[in-house]
XYZ file of C-alpha atoms in Angstrom:
277
model
C 23.423 94.894 -8.452
C 26.326 93.015 -8.087
C 26.573 94.069 -4.160
C 22.632 92.726 -3.844
C 23.408 89.583 -5.242
C 26.365 88.760 -3.226
C 24.410 90.178 -0.021
C 21.597 87.745 -1.327
C 23.869 85.040 -1.640
C 25.111 85.683 1.798
C 21.890 85.941 3.655
C 21.138 82.516 2.009
C 24.154 80.581 3.140
C 22.589 79.789 6.950
C 19.765 78.396 5.416
C 21.147 76.356 2.620
C 23.671 74.672 4.681
C 20.878 73.692 7.480
C 18.939 71.830 4.431
C 22.650 70.246 3.181
C 22.824 66.863 4.058
C 25.790 66.197 6.557
C 27.760 64.651 4.264
C 27.752 67.996 2.343
C 29.194 69.922 5.399
C 32.338 68.058 5.584
C 35.180 69.196 7.976
C 38.331 67.678 8.885
C 38.541 64.156 10.420
C 37.520 63.078 14.106
C 39.991 61.652 16.150
C 38.296 59.079 18.650
C 40.269 57.526 21.203
C 39.696 53.753 22.047
C 41.020 50.151 23.341
C 41.255 48.037 20.677
C 40.925 44.350 22.225
C 37.675 43.889 22.903
C 36.095 41.828 20.382
C 33.278 41.871 18.920
C 33.308 45.630 19.573
C 36.803 46.807 18.739
C 39.480 44.507 17.924
C 42.774 44.320 15.376
C 42.040 41.197 12.639
C 44.065 38.597 12.402
C 46.825 40.982 9.950
C 47.116 43.029 13.707
C 46.556 46.294 11.545
C 42.978 46.257 10.498
C 40.365 47.582 13.104
C 37.198 45.248 13.380
C 34.127 45.252 15.005
C 30.477 46.683 16.005
C 32.049 50.178 17.027
C 34.580 49.710 13.788
C 31.481 49.489 11.442
C 29.444 52.105 12.976
C 32.193 54.501 13.019
C 32.549 54.258 9.181
C 28.722 54.289 8.701
C 28.706 58.159 10.680
C 31.384 59.195 9.046
C 29.740 58.775 5.506
C 26.578 60.273 6.924
C 28.919 63.164 8.133
C 31.381 63.466 5.797
C 34.037 63.367 8.212
C 36.333 60.569 8.671
C 36.278 58.887 12.063
C 39.908 57.745 12.921
C 41.071 55.704 15.741
C 43.767 56.134 18.322
C 44.587 53.409 20.489
C 44.929 54.051 23.818
C 44.703 52.127 27.743
C 40.877 52.892 28.691
C 42.390 55.145 31.697
C 43.820 57.407 29.442
C 40.831 58.389 27.185
C 39.028 61.359 29.734
C 42.540 62.934 30.077
C 43.064 62.591 26.628
C 40.526 64.275 25.669
C 40.531 66.704 28.670
C 43.772 67.514 26.650
C 42.465 67.925 23.494
C 44.793 65.172 22.252
C 41.750 63.412 20.776
C 38.181 64.537 20.015
C 35.694 61.969 21.017
C 36.225 58.114 22.761
C 34.446 55.758 20.964
C 34.898 52.893 22.702
C 33.169 50.505 25.911
C 32.703 53.270 28.020
C 29.607 53.267 29.895
C 27.538 56.577 30.275
C 27.162 57.059 33.696
C 26.226 60.308 35.909
C 29.931 60.739 37.342
C 31.340 60.694 33.632
C 28.607 63.115 32.812
C 30.052 65.982 35.078
C 33.317 65.724 32.414
C 31.935 65.086 29.474
C 28.619 64.905 27.431
C 27.905 60.779 25.551
C 26.392 60.068 22.596
C 24.576 56.971 23.349
C 24.854 53.875 20.976
C 24.473 50.430 22.504
C 23.035 48.981 25.597
C 25.568 46.547 28.102
C 25.512 45.069 31.241
C 28.525 43.542 32.973
C 29.173 39.639 33.376
C 31.700 37.291 35.055
C 33.826 35.074 32.526
C 35.142 32.113 34.154
C 37.348 29.416 33.093
C 36.013 26.721 31.297
C 34.053 23.942 33.842
C 34.083 26.499 36.433
C 36.942 24.938 38.471
C 36.715 27.717 41.410
C 33.250 27.044 41.554
C 31.919 30.655 40.790
C 28.207 31.384 41.478
C 27.949 35.093 41.276
C 29.681 38.176 42.357
C 28.015 38.313 45.582
C 29.254 34.895 46.624
C 32.992 35.699 45.870
C 34.039 37.293 48.814
C 37.580 35.948 49.499
C 38.381 35.707 45.817
C 40.347 37.063 43.243
C 38.924 38.936 39.964
C 40.133 40.729 37.644
C 39.058 43.998 35.765
C 39.958 47.154 33.287
C 41.532 50.154 35.126
C 38.901 53.047 35.403
C 36.131 50.760 34.382
C 32.633 51.025 36.130
C 33.786 47.263 37.256
C 35.822 48.694 39.381
C 33.046 50.600 40.969
C 30.803 47.124 40.938
C 33.456 45.441 42.744
C 33.998 47.644 45.474
C 30.431 47.932 46.514
C 30.243 44.244 46.999
C 33.143 44.786 48.735
C 31.422 46.881 51.254
C 28.528 43.803 51.581
C 31.237 41.455 52.447
C 33.050 43.772 55.267
C 29.294 43.920 56.696
C 28.826 40.720 56.386
C 32.325 40.026 58.021
C 33.747 38.166 55.416
C 36.752 38.932 53.576
C 37.003 41.298 50.649
C 37.169 40.234 47.026
C 40.625 40.939 45.627
C 40.719 42.963 42.281
C 43.515 42.810 40.361
C 43.556 45.644 37.868
C 44.590 45.902 34.241
C 44.925 48.401 31.381
C 43.944 46.119 28.876
C 41.153 44.039 28.596
C 43.240 41.104 27.311
C 45.888 41.289 29.949
C 42.472 40.855 32.351
C 41.112 38.092 30.179
C 44.420 36.412 30.193
C 44.302 36.028 34.244
C 40.887 33.973 34.321
C 43.110 31.672 31.364
C 46.218 31.155 33.483
C 43.789 30.666 36.990
C 45.497 33.437 38.462
C 41.826 34.810 39.037
C 38.535 33.113 39.507
C 36.726 35.674 37.279
C 36.922 38.371 35.061
C 34.506 41.072 35.395
C 33.713 43.037 31.977
C 31.227 43.929 29.444
C 28.646 41.460 28.418
C 28.800 41.396 25.034
C 32.631 40.908 25.099
C 32.896 38.033 28.033
C 30.083 35.955 25.834
C 31.679 36.630 22.455
C 34.894 35.189 24.316
C 32.972 32.632 25.514
C 31.337 31.671 22.594
C 34.880 32.104 20.327
C 38.351 31.502 22.383
C 39.631 28.441 20.920
C 36.100 27.197 19.483
C 34.542 27.646 22.939
C 37.080 25.365 24.715
C 38.791 28.456 27.310
C 35.897 29.883 28.735
C 31.902 30.364 30.080
C 30.213 32.880 31.462
C 27.808 32.799 34.831
C 24.755 32.416 33.401
C 21.724 34.534 34.987
C 23.916 37.291 36.458
C 24.008 40.522 34.432
C 25.150 43.649 36.475
C 25.049 47.072 35.478
C 22.540 47.430 32.516
C 23.768 50.912 31.358
C 24.307 52.584 27.884
C 27.429 53.107 26.313
C 28.176 56.213 24.902
C 30.391 58.112 22.354
C 31.985 60.846 25.012
C 32.369 64.393 23.758
C 33.732 67.556 25.153
C 31.218 69.432 26.906
C 32.282 72.436 25.027
C 31.939 70.783 21.693
C 28.147 70.131 21.209
C 28.336 71.002 17.470
C 30.657 67.766 17.106
C 28.204 65.793 19.536
C 24.888 66.979 17.695
C 26.324 66.193 14.533
C 27.396 62.468 15.696
C 23.922 62.453 17.090
C 22.107 63.054 13.942
C 24.415 60.950 12.102
C 23.584 57.761 14.590
C 19.766 58.211 14.704
C 20.103 58.526 10.639
C 21.646 55.026 10.647
C 18.875 53.644 13.491
C 15.932 54.823 11.222
C 17.427 53.391 7.956
C 18.148 49.927 9.805
C 22.256 50.463 8.951
C 22.315 50.238 12.464
C 20.630 46.891 13.294
C 22.438 45.228 10.647
C 25.835 46.026 12.241
C 24.766 44.624 15.505
C 23.087 41.933 13.687
C 26.660 41.240 11.856
C 28.063 40.571 14.922
C 25.484 38.893 17.080
C 24.854 41.599 19.602
C 21.514 42.877 18.189
C 20.049 42.412 22.014
C 21.450 45.583 22.978
C 20.359 47.985 20.327
C 18.906 51.415 21.107
C 15.617 52.828 19.613
C 17.460 56.312 19.226
C 20.677 57.509 20.161
C 20.181 59.855 23.353
C 22.337 62.609 24.926
C 23.341 61.787 28.473
C 20.826 58.975 29.043
C 22.386 57.576 31.901
C 22.122 60.423 33.679
C 19.276 58.609 36.063
C 21.801 55.379 36.918
C 23.075 54.545 40.306
C 26.626 53.586 39.769
C-alpha cells in the first residue's frame, strides 16, 4: 500500500508542478548582465549603488512572478554576449536590440520597442539635420551596438556620393559617448531613443541637450537575451513577462518612466528575426 501511495505521488508530481504558479517553482537566482548608465531604462540612483529604471522595475516584478530573483551584474555592452557564452551570466537584461545577427548566437524575449535618435548639444551649434546629412562630421556610439552598423551603412552612401565619411567615436559606456556631445568633441551621440529623449528633457533641467526631431532610425525590439541551450529559462521569462502585460503591471512601469510609447502587446521570442539590420 505504501509503495502504491509513493508511486501515485510520483506520478502526480509533473501535473502538480505544471499547475503550480511560477513563484512556487522556485530555483536559484538569475544573474543578468547589463550596462548601468542609460536612464530611464537602467541607471544608478543618487546614492551610486541602487539601480533604478524601467528594466530594474520589470526585473523585480518578473522575479516575483517566477519566484527567482534577477540579480544585476554591471558590465560593458560589448562584453555581454561573450559573458553569456562563457556562462558568467545567465541572461542579459539591458538595451540590446533583438536582431537577426544576434539571434544566431542567443534567443531573445522581447520586452520593449525602441528606435535610434541623435542627441545633440543644446541649440544645435553644429547644425545637425539628420544622420544622412552628417558626411564629414563626427558622431559617438556605444561599442558593439546596432548604431555602429547604422553609421557604416550611411558611410557607404557618403562614399557613393563622393563625400567624406562620418567619423565614429566608439565608447564602452553610454555616459562616455554622451559626454563627447557635451564637450563639443562630436556633433551628435547616436543612441537608443528613450534614453536620448530622457537626457534631452532632464540633463541639467533640459539645458544641455536636444534631440534631432523627426528622425527615428532602426525601429526594433529590445530583448532579454538567453543562451540557446537554455530554453527552459527563456520560456519562464516569457511567461512571467506576459503575465505582467496581462495584469497591467507592465504598462504601469513604463508609464512611471514616461516611455509607454514603447509598450509591447505581448512578449515574443526572437521578434526581430525579420528586421533588416
